[in-house]
Coordinates of C-alpha atoms and ligand atoms in Angstrom, one line a residue:
X807 CA 0.0 0.0 0.0
X808 CA 1.2 3.5 -0.8
X809 CA 1.8 5.7 2.3
X810 CA -0.4 8.8 2.0
X811 CA 1.5 12.1 1.9
X812 CA 0.0 15.3 3.1
X813 CA 1.4 18.8 3.1
X814 CA 0.8 22.2 4.5
X815 CA 2.2 24.9 2.1
X816 CA 2.0 28.4 3.6
X817 CA 3.6 31.6 2.2
X818 CA 5.6 33.5 4.7
X819 CA 4.3 36.9 3.6
X820 CA 2.5 37.7 6.8
X821 CA 1.7 36.3 10.2
X822 CA -0.2 33.0 10.4
X823 CA -3.8 33.3 11.6
X824 CA -6.6 31.0 12.7
X825 CA -7.3 30.1 9.1
X826 CA -3.8 28.7 8.6
X827 CA -4.0 27.0 12.0
X828 CA -7.1 25.2 10.8
X829 CA -5.6 24.1 7.5
X830 CA -2.3 23.0 9.1
X831 CA -4.0 21.1 11.9
X832 CA -6.5 19.4 9.6
X833 CA -3.6 18.2 7.3
X834 CA -1.7 17.0 10.3
X835 CA -4.8 15.2 11.8
X836 CA -5.7 13.6 8.5
X837 CA -2.1 12.4 8.0
X838 CA -2.1 10.8 11.4
X839 CA -5.5 9.2 10.9
X840 CA -4.3 7.7 7.6
X841 CA -1.0 6.5 8.9
X842 CA 0.6 8.9 6.5
X843 CA 3.4 11.5 6.3
X844 CA 3.1 15.2 7.0
X845 CA 5.3 17.7 5.1
X846 CA 5.7 21.4 5.4
X847 CA 6.5 23.4 2.3
X848 CA 7.5 27.1 2.3
X849 CA 5.9 28.8 -0.7
X850 CA 8.2 31.8 -0.9
X851 CA 8.6 32.4 -4.6
X852 CA 7.8 36.1 -4.0
X853 CA 11.1 36.9 -2.5
X854 CA 10.2 40.5 -1.8
X855 CA 7.1 39.9 0.4
X856 CA 8.3 36.6 1.9
X857 CA 11.1 37.2 4.4
X858 CA 13.3 34.9 6.6
X859 CA 11.9 36.7 9.7
X860 CA 8.3 35.9 8.8
X861 CA 9.3 32.3 8.0
X862 CA 11.0 32.0 11.4
X863 CA 7.8 33.3 13.1
X864 CA 5.7 31.0 11.1
X865 CA 7.7 27.9 12.1
X866 CA 7.5 29.0 15.7
X867 CA 3.7 29.3 15.5
X868 CA 3.4 25.9 13.9
X869 CA 5.6 24.2 16.5
X870 CA 3.6 25.9 19.2
X871 CA 0.4 24.4 17.7
X872 CA 2.0 21.0 18.3
X873 CA 2.7 20.1 14.7
X874 CA 5.6 17.9 13.8
X875 CA 6.9 17.8 10.2
X876 CA 9.6 16.0 8.3
X877 CA 13.0 17.7 7.7
X878 CA 14.3 19.1 5.5
X879 CA 11.5 21.5 4.7
X880 CA 11.3 22.3 1.0
X881 CA 11.6 26.0 0.4
X882 CA 10.5 27.0 -3.1
X883 CA 13.0 29.9 -3.5
X884 CA 15.8 27.3 -3.4
X885 CA 14.4 25.3 -6.3
X886 CA 13.8 27.8 -9.1
X887 CA 15.7 25.4 -11.5
X888 CA 13.0 22.7 -11.1
X889 CA 10.3 25.1 -12.1
X890 CA 12.5 26.4 -15.0
X891 CA 12.8 22.9 -16.3
X892 CA 9.0 22.4 -16.3
X893 CA 8.6 25.8 -18.1
X894 CA 11.1 24.8 -20.7
X895 CA 9.3 21.5 -21.3
X896 CA 6.1 23.4 -22.0
X897 CA 7.9 26.0 -24.2
X898 CA 9.6 23.2 -26.2
X899 CA 6.2 21.6 -26.8
X900 CA 5.0 25.0 -28.2
X901 CA 2.5 25.4 -25.3
X902 CA 4.1 28.3 -23.5
X903 CA 4.8 31.8 -24.9
X904 CA 6.3 35.0 -23.8
X905 CA 4.1 38.1 -23.7
X906 CA 5.2 41.7 -23.7
X907 CA 1.9 43.0 -22.5
X908 CA 2.1 44.6 -19.0
X909 CA -0.8 44.7 -16.6
X910 CA -1.3 48.3 -17.6
X911 CA -1.5 47.4 -21.3
X912 CA -4.1 44.8 -20.5
X913 CA -6.1 47.2 -18.4
X914 CA -6.2 49.8 -21.2
X915 CA -7.3 47.2 -23.7
X916 CA -10.1 46.0 -21.5
X917 CA -11.2 49.6 -20.7
X918 CA -11.3 50.5 -24.3
X919 CA -13.6 47.4 -25.1
X920 CA -15.8 48.0 -22.1
X921 CA -16.2 51.7 -23.0
X922 CA -18.0 50.4 -26.1
X923 CA -20.3 48.3 -24.0
X924 CA -18.6 45.0 -24.6
X925 CA -17.9 43.1 -21.3
X926 CA -14.5 41.6 -21.2
X927 CA -14.4 38.1 -19.7
X928 CA -12.9 37.7 -16.2
X929 CA -11.3 34.8 -14.3
X930 CA -12.8 33.4 -11.1
X931 CA -10.7 35.9 -9.1
X932 CA -12.2 38.8 -11.1
X933 CA -9.1 39.6 -13.2
X934 CA -9.6 40.2 -16.9
X935 CA -8.6 37.2 -19.1
X936 CA -5.4 37.6 -21.1
X937 CA -6.2 38.8 -24.6
X938 CA -4.3 35.9 -26.3
X939 CA -1.2 34.7 -28.0
X940 CA -1.0 37.3 -30.7
X941 CA 0.7 39.4 -28.1
X942 CA 3.6 37.1 -27.7
X943 CA 7.1 38.2 -28.5
X944 CA 9.2 35.1 -28.7
X945 CA 12.3 36.7 -30.1
X946 CA 12.8 39.1 -27.2
X947 CA 14.0 38.5 -23.7
X948 CA 11.9 39.2 -20.7
X949 CA 8.1 39.5 -20.5
X950 CA 5.7 37.1 -18.9
X951 CA 5.5 33.5 -19.7
X952 CA 2.0 32.2 -20.2
X953 CA 0.4 28.9 -21.0
X954 CA -1.5 28.7 -24.3
X955 CA -4.5 27.1 -22.7
X956 CA -6.4 26.4 -25.9
X957 CA -3.3 24.7 -27.5
X958 CA -2.7 22.8 -24.2
X959 CA -6.2 21.4 -24.2
X960 CA -5.9 20.5 -27.9
X961 CA -2.5 18.9 -27.2
X962 CA -4.1 16.6 -24.6
X963 CA -7.0 15.8 -26.8
X964 CA -9.0 14.4 -23.9
X965 CA -10.7 17.3 -22.3
X966 CA -13.6 15.2 -21.2
X967 CA -11.4 13.2 -18.9
X968 CA -9.5 16.2 -17.5
X969 CA -10.6 16.4 -13.9
X970 CA -10.0 15.4 -10.3
X971 CA -11.4 13.6 -7.4
X972 CA -12.8 16.0 -4.8
X973 CA -13.0 14.5 -1.3
X974 CA -13.9 17.8 0.3
X975 CA -16.3 20.3 -1.1
X976 CA -16.2 23.2 -3.5
X977 CA -18.0 26.6 -3.0
X978 CA -21.3 25.2 -4.3
X979 CA -21.0 21.9 -2.5
X980 CA -19.2 20.1 -5.4
X981 CA -17.9 16.8 -4.3
X982 CA -16.7 13.6 -6.0
X983 CA -15.4 13.6 -9.6
X984 CA -14.9 17.2 -11.0
X985 CA -14.5 17.9 -14.6
X986 CA -11.8 20.6 -15.0
X987 CA -12.4 23.8 -16.9
X988 CA -9.0 25.5 -17.2
X989 CA -10.2 27.9 -19.9
X990 CA -11.9 29.9 -17.1
X991 CA -8.3 31.2 -16.2
X992 CA -7.4 32.2 -19.8
X993 CA -3.7 32.0 -20.7
X994 CA -2.5 32.0 -17.1
X995 CA 1.0 33.1 -16.0
X996 CA 3.8 30.5 -15.7
X997 CA 6.7 32.8 -14.9
X998 CA 7.5 36.5 -14.7
X999 CA 10.8 38.4 -15.1
X1000 CA 11.1 39.1 -11.4
X1001 CA 9.6 35.8 -10.2
X1002 CA 10.9 33.0 -12.4
X1003 CA 7.8 30.8 -11.7
X1004 CA 4.2 31.2 -10.7
X1005 CA 2.0 29.7 -7.9
X1006 CA 0.3 27.3 -10.4
X1007 CA 3.5 26.0 -11.8
X1008 CA 5.5 25.6 -8.6
X1009 CA 2.7 24.0 -6.7
X1010 CA 2.2 21.2 -9.2
X1011 CA 5.9 20.6 -9.7
X1012 CA 6.4 20.4 -5.9
X1013 CA 3.4 18.2 -5.1
X1014 CA 4.8 15.7 -7.7
X1015 CA 8.4 15.9 -6.5
X1016 CA 7.4 15.5 -2.9
X1017 CA 5.1 12.6 -3.7
X1018 CA 2.1 14.3 -2.3
X1019 CA -1.0 12.1 -2.6
X1020 CA -3.5 14.3 -0.7
X1021 CA -3.8 18.1 -1.2
X1022 CA -5.9 19.5 1.7
X1023 CA -6.3 23.2 1.4
X1024 CA -8.8 26.1 1.6
X1025 CA -11.9 26.2 -0.6
X1026 CA -10.6 29.5 -2.1
X1027 CA -8.3 27.3 -4.2
X1028 CA -11.0 25.0 -5.6
X1029 CA -11.2 26.7 -9.0
X1030 CA -7.4 26.9 -9.2
X1031 CA -7.4 23.1 -9.3
X1032 CA -8.6 23.2 -13.0
X1033 CA -5.3 24.9 -13.8
X1034 CA -3.3 22.5 -11.7
X1035 CA -4.7 19.3 -13.3
X1036 CA -4.1 20.7 -16.7
X1037 CA -0.4 21.3 -15.9
X1038 CA -0.1 17.9 -14.3
X1039 CA -1.3 16.2 -17.5
X1040 CA 0.9 18.3 -19.7
X1041 CA 4.0 17.6 -17.6
X1042 CA 3.2 13.9 -17.1
X1043 CA 2.8 14.3 -13.3
X1044 CA 0.6 12.1 -11.1
X1045 CA -2.7 13.4 -9.8
X1046 CA -3.2 13.7 -6.0
X1047 CA -6.7 13.6 -4.6
X1048 CA -8.0 17.0 -3.5
X1049 CA -9.8 17.9 -0.3
X1050 CA -10.9 21.6 -0.2
X1051 CA -12.0 22.7 3.3
X1052 CA -14.1 25.4 4.9
X1053 CA -12.5 28.8 5.3
X1054 CA -12.4 30.4 8.8
X1055 CA -14.4 33.6 8.4
X1056 CA -14.1 36.9 10.3
X1057 CA -16.5 37.7 13.2
X1058 CA -19.4 38.8 11.0
X1059 CA -19.0 35.7 8.9
X1060 CA -18.7 37.5 5.6
X1061 CA -15.0 37.5 4.7
X1062 CA -12.2 35.0 5.0
X1063 CA -9.4 36.0 7.4
X1064 CA -6.5 37.8 5.9
X1065 CA -2.9 38.1 7.0
X1066 CA -3.3 41.8 7.6
X1067 CA -5.8 41.3 10.4
X1068 CA -3.6 41.3 13.5
X1069 CA -6.2 40.2 16.1
X1070 CA -6.5 36.6 14.7
X1071 CA -2.8 36.2 14.3
X1072 CA -1.6 33.1 16.3
X1073 CA 1.1 35.1 17.9
X1074 CA -1.4 37.6 19.3
X1075 CA -3.7 34.8 20.5
X1076 CA -0.7 33.1 22.2
X1077 CA 0.3 36.3 23.9
X1078 CA -3.2 36.7 25.1
X1079 CA -2.9 33.4 26.9
X1080 CA -4.6 31.0 24.6
X1081 CA -3.4 27.4 24.4
X1082 CA -3.1 25.2 21.3
X1083 CA -6.1 23.3 22.7
X1084 CA -8.1 26.6 22.7
X1085 CA -7.2 27.1 19.0
X1086 CA -8.4 23.6 18.1
X1087 CA -11.7 24.3 19.9
X1088 CA -12.2 27.6 18.1
X1089 CA -11.6 26.1 14.7
X1090 CA -13.7 23.1 15.5
X1091 CA -11.1 20.4 15.5
X1092 CA -10.9 17.6 18.1
X1093 CA -8.3 18.0 20.9
X1094 CA -6.7 14.7 20.5
X1095 CA -6.4 12.6 17.4
Ligands
LIG794 N1 0.7 28.8 -0.6 C1 -0.7 28.8 -0.8 C2 -1.3 29.8 0.3 O1 -0.6 30.1 1.2 C3 -1.3 27.5 -0.6 C4 -1.1 26.6 -1.7 C5 -1.8 25.2 -1.7 O2 -2.1 24.7 -0.7 O3 -1.9 24.7 -2.8 O4 -2.4 30.2 0.1

């Protein structure tokens, strides 16, 4: 039998709050219950916003919660070559292209269209879809690498089977087999000049390299899974099962917690005298596994 592998993959660009505690503890508890392994991965590709100080505070908070993880911890900023190799494989297959359009260029194009009453399509995060491959500039250096999603879907030639097994639930209660729809993201970013990879690319490369079998994460990433399974199939990577979980909401129950809200930071709760058991109770997890 294959040993299940779970991971918690935070970005050290702020302080951990109750939402992270829930996700980390849930992964840890599920790994224990399944007789599996629990890994921690530091997603610090944004080397400006992610700092060693924030990472150190994050590790301290996680240890305080009672989590134990395997060493060494994988830190994404130390593995840019792995993501580069994946990007090159996609570029060699003719599925990735470099675009010269800046965010400002895209915004102006969208505004011009919408001024004429034509609504420009948006992705699930509300960002305008990229206008398309005609804006590539392959002969020049720099720019943003994007996936040609239409070409990628054609390349696989099996769109009906592109999907994943959802063991948790999506925003509308989706569970079980999910057909992926990566086109909702348009030609998403694979790498930028200042960040030589993207969240989507590095997360699939690392989940495969680390042998992750169960991705347990917040429901806000449910729709991103369509992009992830597309990349997995293009790169020949195995498909984990996915379990998207509830988000811990703020006091009035309307918004998910953000790193900028100091009062739910684990460090603040700890200083106020809360115990790890209190945190488990607040997020609705059992005390002992
Ligand atoms: N690094 C991501 C975050 O902090 C999580 C990525 C994932 O679990 O796939 O939101």
